[in-house]
Tab-separated table of C-alpha atoms and ligand atoms in Angstrom:
chain	number	residue	atom	x	y	z
A	139	MET	CA	0.000	0.000	0.000
A	140	ALA	CA	1.283	3.460	-0.871
A	141	GLN	CA	2.503	5.621	1.997
A	142	ALA	CA	-0.107	8.282	1.282
A	143	ASP	CA	-2.922	5.700	1.530
A	144	ILE	CA	-1.708	4.343	4.859
A	145	GLN	CA	-1.365	7.880	6.129
A	146	SER	CA	-4.836	8.898	5.034
A	147	ARG	CA	-6.647	5.885	6.506
A	148	ALA	CA	-4.869	6.416	9.842
A	149	GLY	CA	-5.671	10.116	9.486
A	150	ARG	CA	-9.402	9.441	9.422
A	151	SER	CA	-9.131	7.730	12.797
A	152	ARG	CA	-6.879	10.501	14.031
A	153	ASP	CA	-9.651	13.052	13.446
A	154	THR	CA	-11.819	11.185	15.952
A	155	LEU	CA	-8.981	10.877	18.436
A	156	TYR	CA	-8.494	14.626	18.547
A	157	ARG	CA	-12.170	15.592	18.479
A	158	GLU	CA	-14.268	13.154	20.479
A	159	SER	CA	-14.088	13.408	24.252
A	160	LEU	CA	-13.751	10.490	26.641
A	161	PRO	CA	-17.335	9.136	26.918
A	162	TYR	CA	-17.098	8.301	30.624
A	163	GLU	CA	-14.566	7.958	33.411
A	164	HIS	CA	-13.898	4.843	35.430
A	165	GLY	CA	-11.440	3.227	37.817
A	166	PHE	CA	-9.750	-0.103	37.094
A	167	GLU	CA	-12.140	-2.554	35.432
A	168	PRO	CA	-11.382	-5.868	33.707
A	169	LEU	CA	-10.634	-5.582	29.995
A	170	ARG	CA	-11.516	-8.246	27.457
A	171	VAL	CA	-8.321	-9.949	26.301
A	172	GLU	CA	-7.666	-11.572	22.938
A	173	GLY	CA	-4.515	-13.621	22.547
A	174	GLU	CA	-2.202	-14.394	25.403
A	175	LEU	CA	-0.808	-11.681	27.628
A	176	PRO	CA	2.736	-12.626	28.667
A	177	ALA	CA	2.568	-13.635	32.332
A	178	GLU	CA	5.944	-11.966	32.935
A	179	LEU	CA	4.533	-8.592	31.918
A	180	ARG	CA	3.463	-7.271	35.310
A	181	GLY	CA	2.837	-3.615	35.805
A	182	THR	CA	0.854	-0.619	34.608
A	183	LEU	CA	1.059	1.421	31.448
A	184	TYR	CA	0.034	5.015	32.158
A	185	ARG	CA	-0.859	7.263	29.231
A	186	ASP	CA	-1.781	10.943	29.004
A	187	GLY	CA	-3.396	13.149	26.399
A	188	PRO	CA	-6.148	15.682	25.882
A	189	GLY	CA	-9.475	13.936	26.380
A	190	LEU	CA	-12.093	16.636	26.856
A	191	PHE	CA	-12.495	18.736	23.732
A	192	GLU	CA	-15.476	20.826	24.769
A	193	LEU	CA	-16.923	22.273	27.913
A	194	PHE	CA	-20.596	23.119	28.379
A	195	GLY	CA	-21.139	22.892	24.638
A	196	ARG	CA	-18.224	25.149	23.765
A	197	ARG	CA	-15.361	23.541	21.839
A	198	TYR	CA	-11.696	24.172	22.341
A	199	GLY	CA	-10.157	25.651	19.197
A	200	HIS	CA	-7.167	23.292	19.278
A	201	PRO	CA	-6.781	19.809	20.774
A	202	PHE	CA	-3.750	21.010	22.753
A	203	GLU	CA	-6.200	23.040	24.853
A	204	GLY	CA	-8.150	19.935	25.863
A	205	ASP	CA	-8.294	18.850	29.491
A	206	GLY	CA	-5.974	15.955	30.244
A	207	VAL	CA	-7.124	12.364	30.621
A	208	ILE	CA	-4.980	9.726	32.310
A	209	THR	CA	-5.492	6.224	30.976
A	210	ALA	CA	-3.994	3.182	32.657
A	211	VAL	CA	-3.800	-0.473	31.708
A	212	ARG	CA	-2.672	-2.832	34.465
A	213	LEU	CA	-1.338	-6.262	33.506
A	214	GLU	CA	-1.100	-9.007	36.088
A	215	ALA	CA	-1.069	-12.797	35.749
A	216	GLY	CA	-2.209	-12.672	32.147
A	217	GLN	CA	-5.202	-10.455	32.998
A	218	ALA	CA	-5.762	-6.791	32.115
A	219	CYS	CA	-7.643	-4.001	33.875
A	220	GLY	CA	-8.136	-0.507	32.500
A	221	ALA	CA	-8.963	2.898	33.959
A	222	ALA	CA	-9.468	6.361	32.496
A	223	ARG	CA	-10.009	9.624	34.351
A	224	ILE	CA	-10.118	13.305	33.504
A	225	ILE	CA	-7.536	15.391	35.366
A	226	GLU	CA	-9.505	17.540	37.768
A	227	SER	CA	-7.321	20.615	37.633
A	228	ARG	CA	-8.189	23.577	39.818
A	229	GLY	CA	-9.238	25.394	36.647
A	230	LEU	CA	-11.573	22.637	35.484
A	231	VAL	CA	-13.130	22.348	38.951
A	232	HIS	CA	-13.721	26.107	38.859
A	233	GLU	CA	-15.283	25.909	35.398
A	234	ARG	CA	-17.549	23.031	36.367
A	235	ALA	CA	-18.721	24.892	39.449
A	236	ALA	CA	-19.417	27.983	37.332
A	237	GLY	CA	-21.076	25.966	34.563
A	238	ARG	CA	-19.094	27.628	31.769
A	239	MET	CA	-15.698	27.785	30.072
A	240	ILE	CA	-13.505	30.325	31.848
A	241	TYR	CA	-9.892	29.624	30.922
A	242	GLY	CA	-7.869	29.688	27.761
A	243	PHE	CA	-8.084	31.030	24.247
A	244	SER	CA	-11.426	29.403	23.455
A	245	ALA	CA	-13.389	31.030	26.282
A	246	PRO	CA	-15.876	33.770	25.277
A	247	ALA	CA	-14.215	37.112	24.487
A	248	ALA	CA	-15.820	38.892	27.451
A	249	GLN	CA	-14.522	36.190	29.788
A	250	ARG	CA	-11.017	36.515	28.347
A	251	LEU	CA	-11.094	40.294	28.883
A	252	LEU	CA	-12.104	39.663	32.473
A	253	ASN	CA	-9.303	37.137	32.844
A	254	VAL	CA	-6.782	39.721	31.630
A	255	ALA	CA	-8.178	42.386	33.978
A	256	GLN	CA	-8.096	39.985	36.916
A	257	ARG	CA	-4.666	38.584	35.931
A	258	ARG	CA	-6.141	35.110	35.978
A	259	GLN	CA	-3.578	32.451	35.100
A	260	GLY	CA	-4.243	29.785	32.473
A	261	LYS	CA	-5.459	26.295	33.244
A	262	ASN	CA	-3.012	23.491	34.007
A	263	THR	CA	-4.562	20.741	31.899
A	264	GLY	CA	-1.672	18.304	32.513
A	265	ASN	CA	-2.487	16.823	29.119
A	266	THR	CA	0.848	15.719	27.634
A	267	ASN	CA	2.817	13.127	29.584
A	268	VAL	CA	2.633	11.071	32.731
A	269	ILE	CA	5.783	10.081	34.599
A	270	TRP	CA	6.710	7.983	37.592
A	271	TRP	CA	9.234	9.314	40.068
A	272	GLN	CA	10.074	7.921	43.491
A	273	GLY	CA	6.790	6.046	43.746
A	274	ARG	CA	4.694	9.025	42.683
A	275	LEU	CA	2.777	9.670	39.489
A	276	PHE	CA	2.733	13.098	37.815
A	277	ALA	CA	0.812	14.434	34.821
A	278	LEU	CA	2.751	17.056	32.882
A	279	MET	CA	2.159	19.824	30.380
A	280	GLU	CA	4.866	22.176	29.227
A	281	ALA	CA	3.403	25.464	30.442
A	282	ALA	CA	2.713	24.571	34.065
A	283	ARG	CA	3.773	22.632	37.133
A	284	PRO	CA	3.332	18.867	37.538
A	285	THR	CA	-0.033	17.562	38.700
A	286	GLU	CA	0.164	14.616	41.072
A	287	ILE	CA	-2.157	11.706	40.308
A	288	ALA	CA	-3.069	8.768	42.551
A	289	PRO	CA	-1.601	5.651	40.881
A	290	ASP	CA	-4.434	3.327	41.935
A	291	GLY	CA	-7.623	5.251	41.293
A	292	LEU	CA	-6.176	8.009	39.053
A	293	ALA	CA	-7.707	10.695	41.278
A	294	THR	CA	-6.164	14.149	40.884
A	295	LEU	CA	-4.162	15.033	43.989
A	296	GLY	CA	-3.180	18.526	42.842
A	297	GLU	CA	-0.359	20.676	41.549
A	298	THR	CA	3.087	20.464	43.094
A	299	ASP	CA	6.328	22.452	42.883
A	300	LEU	CA	8.322	19.387	44.019
A	301	GLY	CA	9.280	20.841	47.351
A	302	GLY	CA	9.607	24.438	46.209
A	303	ILE	CA	12.196	23.916	43.492
A	304	ILE	CA	10.158	24.644	40.360
A	305	ARG	CA	10.571	28.306	39.450
A	306	GLY	CA	8.320	28.562	36.406
A	307	ALA	CA	6.992	25.735	34.294
A	308	PHE	CA	8.081	22.105	34.195
A	309	SER	CA	7.958	20.722	30.667
A	310	ALA	CA	6.367	17.463	29.583
A	311	HIS	CA	9.549	15.701	28.465
A	312	PRO	CA	11.843	14.593	31.256
A	313	HIS	CA	14.666	12.287	30.156
A	314	ARG	CA	16.479	9.795	32.310
A	315	VAL	CA	20.247	9.392	32.293
A	316	PRO	CA	20.932	5.900	33.671
A	317	THR	CA	24.614	6.663	34.355
A	318	ARG	CA	23.632	9.610	36.535
A	319	ARG	CA	20.733	7.768	38.190
A	320	ALA	CA	18.550	10.775	37.597
A	321	MET	CA	15.898	12.204	35.350
A	322	TYR	CA	16.340	15.700	33.909
A	323	ASN	CA	13.761	18.162	32.733
A	324	ILE	CA	13.537	21.740	31.584
A	325	GLY	CA	11.040	24.498	32.229
A	326	LEU	CA	10.648	27.954	30.758
A	327	ARG	CA	10.212	31.164	32.723
A	328	TYR	CA	8.853	33.955	30.568
A	329	GLY	CA	9.325	37.598	31.447
A	330	LYS	CA	11.362	40.583	30.249
A	331	GLN	CA	14.094	37.980	29.942
A	332	THR	CA	13.189	34.370	29.209
A	333	TYR	CA	15.037	31.691	31.155
A	334	LEU	CA	15.308	27.988	30.648
A	335	ASP	CA	15.609	26.150	33.948
A	336	LEU	CA	17.178	22.702	34.202
A	337	TYR	CA	15.901	20.346	36.910
A	338	GLU	CA	17.283	17.102	38.242
A	339	LEU	CA	15.041	14.384	39.678
A	340	PRO	CA	17.364	11.778	41.184
A	341	ASP	CA	16.314	8.166	41.743
A	342	SER	CA	16.552	8.901	45.456
A	343	GLY	CA	16.760	12.152	47.379
A	344	GLN	CA	15.470	15.633	46.695
A	345	ALA	CA	14.772	17.153	43.287
A	346	ARG	CA	16.934	20.171	42.550
A	347	HIS	CA	17.165	23.187	40.283
A	348	VAL	CA	20.458	22.633	38.430
A	349	GLY	CA	20.759	26.066	36.828
A	350	SER	CA	19.401	28.378	34.157
A	351	LEU	CA	20.193	29.522	30.635
A	352	SER	CA	18.990	32.855	29.292
A	353	LEU	CA	17.286	32.840	25.912
A	354	THR	CA	17.224	35.659	23.387
A	355	TYR	CA	13.461	35.566	22.806
A	356	ALA	CA	10.388	33.815	24.206
A	357	PRO	CA	10.228	30.484	22.366
A	358	MET	CA	8.007	27.447	22.483
A	359	ILE	CA	10.150	24.441	23.461
A	360	HIS	CA	8.457	21.082	23.516
A	361	ASP	CA	11.360	18.720	24.181
A	362	PHE	CA	15.110	18.708	24.770
A	363	MET	CA	17.846	16.124	25.165
A	364	VAL	CA	20.461	15.120	27.609
A	365	THR	CA	23.531	12.920	27.241
A	366	GLY	CA	25.599	11.590	30.113
A	367	ASN	CA	27.333	14.963	30.394
A	368	HIS	CA	25.468	17.573	28.358
A	369	VAL	CA	22.080	19.147	28.003
A	370	VAL	CA	21.327	19.761	24.317
A	371	LEU	CA	18.703	21.961	22.696
A	372	LEU	CA	17.919	22.434	19.044
A	373	LEU	CA	15.944	25.592	19.591
A	374	SER	CA	13.599	25.850	16.612
A	375	PRO	CA	12.396	29.376	15.877
A	376	VAL	CA	8.831	29.168	17.183
A	377	ARG	CA	8.250	32.438	18.981
A	378	ILE	CA	5.503	33.109	21.488
A	379	ARG	CA	3.587	36.250	20.555
A	380	VAL	CA	3.806	37.763	23.980
A	381	MET	CA	1.191	40.521	23.602
A	382	ARG	CA	-1.358	38.159	22.067
A	383	THR	CA	-0.746	35.714	24.891
A	384	MET	CA	-1.001	38.345	27.605
A	385	LEU	CA	-4.215	39.702	26.121
A	386	GLN	CA	-5.534	36.138	25.692
A	387	MET	CA	-6.248	36.785	22.026
A	388	GLY	CA	-7.134	33.511	20.341
A	389	PRO	CA	-7.139	31.297	18.525
A	390	PHE	CA	-4.608	29.199	20.401
A	391	HIS	CA	-2.461	28.268	17.398
A	392	ARG	CA	-1.883	31.940	16.572
A	393	ILE	CA	0.057	32.654	19.736
A	394	PHE	CA	2.939	30.793	18.063
A	395	GLU	CA	4.936	32.309	15.243
A	396	TRP	CA	7.263	30.347	12.977
A	397	THR	CA	10.213	32.699	12.343
A	398	PRO	CA	12.661	30.881	10.044
A	399	ARG	CA	14.907	33.921	9.599
A	400	LEU	CA	16.061	33.394	13.207
A	401	GLY	CA	17.342	29.930	12.338
A	402	THR	CA	17.567	27.047	14.779
A	403	GLU	CA	19.842	27.799	17.718
A	404	VAL	CA	22.016	24.928	18.885
A	405	ILE	CA	22.736	25.037	22.607
A	406	ALA	CA	24.943	22.443	24.277
A	407	ALA	CA	26.005	22.875	27.867
A	408	PRO	CA	27.681	20.650	30.429
A	409	ILE	CA	24.994	19.642	32.920
A	410	ASP	CA	27.347	20.556	35.740
A	411	ALA	CA	28.456	23.884	34.203
A	412	LEU	CA	25.616	25.518	32.276
A	413	ASP	CA	27.619	28.752	32.042
A	414	ARG	CA	30.009	26.966	29.655
A	415	ALA	CA	27.276	26.538	27.040
A	416	ILE	CA	28.210	26.474	23.375
A	417	ARG	CA	25.685	28.266	21.190
A	418	PHE	CA	25.424	28.762	17.445
A	419	HIS	CA	22.788	29.041	14.736
A	420	THR	CA	21.972	26.887	11.751
A	421	ASP	CA	19.192	26.793	9.165
A	422	ALA	CA	15.691	26.636	10.616
A	423	PHE	CA	14.058	23.276	11.142
A	424	PHE	CA	11.578	22.004	13.671
A	425	GLN	CA	11.199	18.963	15.896
A	426	TRP	CA	8.606	18.044	18.467
A	427	HIS	CA	10.612	15.102	19.751
A	428	TYR	CA	14.104	13.839	20.212
A	429	ALA	CA	14.764	10.098	20.147
A	430	ASN	CA	18.098	10.046	21.943
A	431	ALA	CA	21.469	11.758	22.303
A	432	PHE	CA	24.937	10.558	23.163
A	433	GLU	CA	28.590	11.529	22.849
A	434	ARG	CA	31.022	9.988	20.382
A	435	ASP	CA	34.566	11.169	19.645
A	436	GLY	CA	33.992	14.603	21.126
A	437	ARG	CA	30.817	15.110	19.129
A	438	LEU	CA	27.217	15.179	20.271
A	439	VAL	CA	24.937	12.862	18.332
A	440	VAL	CA	21.279	13.888	18.569
A	441	ASP	CA	18.492	11.906	16.904
A	442	ILE	CA	15.230	13.684	16.205
A	443	VAL	CA	12.042	13.555	14.143
A	444	ARG	CA	12.739	16.502	11.891
A	445	TYR	CA	10.196	18.732	10.137
A	446	ARG	CA	10.759	21.457	7.581
A	447	ASN	CA	8.666	23.917	9.563
A	448	PHE	CA	5.923	24.313	12.169
A	449	ASP	CA	2.958	23.475	9.929
A	450	THR	CA	2.025	20.469	12.089
A	451	MET	CA	0.568	22.851	14.677
A	452	LEU	CA	-2.137	23.919	12.214
A	453	GLY	CA	-2.300	20.379	10.822
A	454	PHE	CA	-4.076	19.276	13.993
A	455	ILE	CA	-7.115	21.379	13.123
A	456	SER	CA	-7.106	21.645	9.346
A	457	ASP	CA	-5.923	19.571	6.460
A	458	ASN	CA	-2.987	21.802	5.536
A	459	GLY	CA	-0.979	19.029	3.886
A	460	TYR	CA	2.064	19.518	6.065
A	461	ALA	CA	5.164	17.490	5.251
A	462	PRO	CA	5.458	14.766	7.908
A	463	GLY	CA	8.528	14.407	10.072
A	464	THR	CA	11.268	11.884	9.349
A	465	PHE	CA	14.071	10.461	11.472
A	466	HIS	CA	17.290	12.452	11.327
A	467	ARG	CA	20.665	12.239	12.996
A	468	ILE	CA	22.170	15.595	13.930
A	469	THR	CA	25.871	15.450	14.716
A	470	ILE	CA	27.174	18.498	16.536
A	471	ASP	CA	30.840	19.413	16.505
A	472	PRO	CA	31.219	21.714	19.515
A	473	GLU	CA	34.716	22.874	18.533
A	474	ARG	CA	33.781	23.960	15.034
A	475	ARG	CA	30.363	25.121	16.168
A	476	ALA	CA	28.859	23.274	13.244
A	477	LEU	CA	26.439	20.449	12.667
A	478	ASP	CA	25.697	17.806	10.136
A	479	SER	CA	22.173	16.490	9.538
A	480	ALA	CA	21.467	13.131	7.901
A	481	GLN	CA	18.100	11.517	7.228
A	482	LEU	CA	18.178	7.931	8.469
A	483	SER	CA	14.780	6.900	7.058
A	484	ASP	CA	12.275	8.498	4.704
A	485	VAL	CA	9.287	6.840	6.394
A	486	PRO	CA	7.039	9.388	8.161
A	487	CYS	CA	7.350	8.836	11.888
A	488	GLU	CA	6.806	10.288	15.336
A	489	PHE	CA	6.916	9.484	19.059
A	490	PRO	CA	10.333	7.770	19.255
A	491	ARG	CA	11.042	5.528	22.239
A	492	LEU	CA	13.941	3.248	23.211
A	493	HIS	CA	14.905	0.477	25.545
A	494	PRO	CA	15.214	2.430	28.822
A	495	ASP	CA	18.739	1.154	29.575
A	496	VAL	CA	20.252	2.742	26.439
A	497	GLU	CA	18.786	6.212	26.907
A	498	ALA	CA	21.409	8.973	26.790
A	499	GLY	CA	24.007	6.509	25.457
A	500	GLU	CA	25.012	4.612	22.310
A	501	TYR	CA	22.050	2.621	21.013
A	502	ARG	CA	20.853	0.683	18.002
A	503	TYR	CA	17.046	0.722	17.796
A	504	ALA	CA	14.354	3.366	17.977
A	505	TRP	CA	10.693	2.374	18.230
A	506	LEU	CA	8.401	4.699	16.311
A	507	THR	CA	4.826	5.383	15.386
A	508	ILE	CA	4.922	5.387	11.575
A	509	HIS	CA	2.613	6.606	8.815
A	510	GLY	CA	0.670	8.927	11.112
A	511	GLY	CA	-0.312	6.092	13.467
A	512	GLY	CA	-0.928	3.452	10.806
A	513	GLY	CA	1.869	1.286	12.144
A	514	ILE	CA	4.780	0.751	14.489
A	515	GLY	CA	8.360	0.725	13.241
A	516	ARG	CA	11.707	-0.390	14.625
A	517	LEU	CA	14.499	1.641	13.109
A	518	ASP	CA	18.059	0.344	13.143
A	519	VAL	CA	19.934	3.634	13.485
A	520	ASP	CA	23.181	2.020	12.296
A	521	THR	CA	21.875	0.654	9.000
A	522	GLY	CA	18.692	2.695	8.412
A	523	GLU	CA	16.679	-0.527	8.094
A	524	LEU	CA	13.089	-0.095	9.252
A	525	VAL	CA	11.109	-3.163	10.301
A	526	GLU	CA	7.411	-2.433	10.511
A	527	TYR	CA	3.996	-3.687	11.439
A	528	LEU	CA	0.938	-2.021	9.927
A	529	PHE	CA	-2.343	-2.054	11.812
A	530	ASP	CA	-5.673	-2.771	10.155
A	531	ASP	CA	-7.659	-0.245	8.215
A	532	LEU	CA	-9.072	2.527	10.471
A	533	GLN	CA	-6.761	1.669	13.343
A	534	SER	CA	-4.400	4.256	14.735
A	535	ALA	CA	-1.522	3.501	17.113
A	536	SER	CA	0.021	5.752	19.740
A	537	GLU	CA	3.601	6.097	20.994
A	538	PRO	CA	5.224	2.642	21.375
A	539	VAL	CA	6.512	2.113	24.913
A	540	PHE	CA	9.247	-0.506	25.107
A	541	VAL	CA	9.288	-2.766	28.170
A	542	PRO	CA	12.408	-4.967	28.479
A	543	ARG	CA	11.939	-8.607	29.346
A	544	ALA	CA	13.473	-9.500	32.738
A	545	GLY	CA	17.118	-10.347	32.087
A	546	ALA	CA	16.881	-9.004	28.514
A	547	ARG	CA	19.989	-9.702	26.483
A	548	SER	CA	19.393	-7.331	23.604
A	549	GLU	CA	17.747	-4.008	22.850
A	550	THR	CA	14.808	-5.719	21.179
A	551	ASP	CA	14.273	-8.358	23.872
A	552	GLY	CA	11.021	-7.142	25.357
A	553	TYR	CA	7.526	-5.974	24.570
A	554	VAL	CA	6.176	-2.968	22.754
A	555	LEU	CA	3.006	-1.536	24.239
A	556	THR	CA	0.824	0.775	22.199
A	557	LEU	CA	-2.696	2.004	22.720
A	558	VAL	CA	-4.600	1.605	19.463
A	559	TYR	CA	-7.857	3.220	18.387
A	560	ASP	CA	-10.077	1.096	16.184
A	561	GLY	CA	-12.327	3.305	14.069
A	562	ARG	CA	-14.616	0.455	13.044
A	563	SER	CA	-15.709	-0.510	16.567
A	564	HIS	CA	-15.009	2.982	17.940
A	565	THR	CA	-13.081	1.420	20.838
A	566	SER	CA	-9.453	1.412	21.948
A	567	PHE	CA	-7.226	-1.452	22.900
A	568	LEU	CA	-3.774	-2.063	24.263
A	569	ALA	CA	-1.638	-3.977	21.780
A	570	VAL	CA	1.233	-6.043	23.176
A	571	ILE	CA	3.873	-6.827	20.551
A	572	ASP	CA	6.940	-9.031	20.938
A	573	GLY	CA	9.891	-6.725	20.246
A	574	GLN	CA	11.781	-9.477	18.419
A	575	ARG	CA	8.812	-10.353	16.217
A	576	LEU	CA	7.379	-6.965	15.314
A	577	PRO	CA	6.105	-7.949	11.835
A	578	ASP	CA	3.920	-10.661	13.430
A	579	GLY	CA	1.835	-7.978	15.139
A	580	PRO	CA	0.255	-8.120	18.592
A	581	VAL	CA	0.525	-11.294	20.662
A	582	ALA	CA	-2.344	-9.952	22.758
A	583	ARG	CA	-4.912	-7.194	22.778
A	584	ALA	CA	-6.806	-5.832	25.792
A	585	PHE	CA	-9.999	-3.994	24.852
A	586	PHE	CA	-11.712	-1.087	26.501
A	587	ASP	CA	-15.443	-0.985	25.750
A	588	HIS	CA	-15.118	2.656	24.688
A	589	HIS	CA	-12.656	4.829	22.840
A	590	ILE	CA	-9.707	6.582	24.473
A	591	PRO	CA	-8.979	9.988	22.914
A	592	ALA	CA	-5.458	10.692	21.646
A	593	THR	CA	-2.684	9.973	24.106
A	594	PHE	CA	0.650	11.659	23.416
A	595	HIS	CA	2.991	10.039	25.890
A	596	GLY	CA	3.188	7.639	28.788
A	597	ASN	CA	5.298	5.246	30.731
A	598	TRP	CA	5.349	1.711	32.044
A	599	VAL	CA	5.618	1.151	35.768
A	600	ALA	CA	6.655	-2.411	36.618
A	601	SER	CA	4.989	-4.108	39.584
A	602	THR	CA	7.318	-4.710	42.474
B	979	FE2	FE1	5.642	15.427	23.198
């Protein structure tokens, strides 16, 4: 089947995923299982994404504005249970009590004027990623603080600043560095001067603010990367229109401005000495996500899903025919302040994930959503070979989360978990795929009796 056909059939399902709200919430309930769930797979997959697309009959203008929904699938002894709950942010609780939309760029104009006059902050929807840290579960979005979620019932416990260390926002893309036994994340602080804060969340002990970098304008930064020694940013020129944002002038997608003349700024700084950052500019390109980064022969190797521009932002709400992202390797030479960019595969892809043990180091395989959700791919980053599995017509897969088998001996020795929407039955299911037999497709499926709206990111938490 031609790439365009695969993309378009997955695209039809994608429209539903970004438009139709979660039909109802529930705690853990048994899911119908087809196939055989591996008994050794014991734990919970947590997923996060926008799941409420309208409030009191008023639609959000962009799916990124949607209230977050946490979905969980728990696997135990070959059985599956599933739960899905809307994140009850302070803002959403306020709106429900008032019986109308109050926050954001889709609220009525008079309400937005009032919000500006009253200096009312935006809503923390927590709709992008869900992470596990020191036995606690947090929903993240890039413009706000983490929201703590109860792991068992998925109840919203509330916003946290992690013991007073978060100065501004805490983005949705923390990355773990196994050699440092810590997770790192960034957050932006907008003001007269915009700062990027780096945070460290160690496997044990207190979280800490590592340091800050000043930025030359107010950008949108979705993701970043970290190697064993360096924090790396490919700062694509998406500027926040500050006045529009302050005046809450919608629509949402227009607060961002693609400014290619600024180029992409490359920033690489030692984690332990941010003031020794190397910075230079190159031609403009955009990425939502990085796959991995590591150091080799004094160079920084950074793998990303690269786009020509920022058209994907509008592509969520209109068929603007944007060019999909493809997997690229960016090699940065800090001494020459130069980079080289090579496309490793021409297959459209997104949502890269790896075996957790090889993050921030040399690695061989990236797991990807390919063809706009029509399939899952395993890219060999050494050879460029892409092994794939395509889902059935009208099925759309989410980010593939790789779970190593206990005692795994290779990067592919484990299971790939992806939440799939089936447009024919209008339900979602968890697909469990053997990482060494990807083309065979799922060894088991666990079905919800309803659909789960789009989930962007999530993580597996093994049972202890
Ligand atoms: Fe993301």
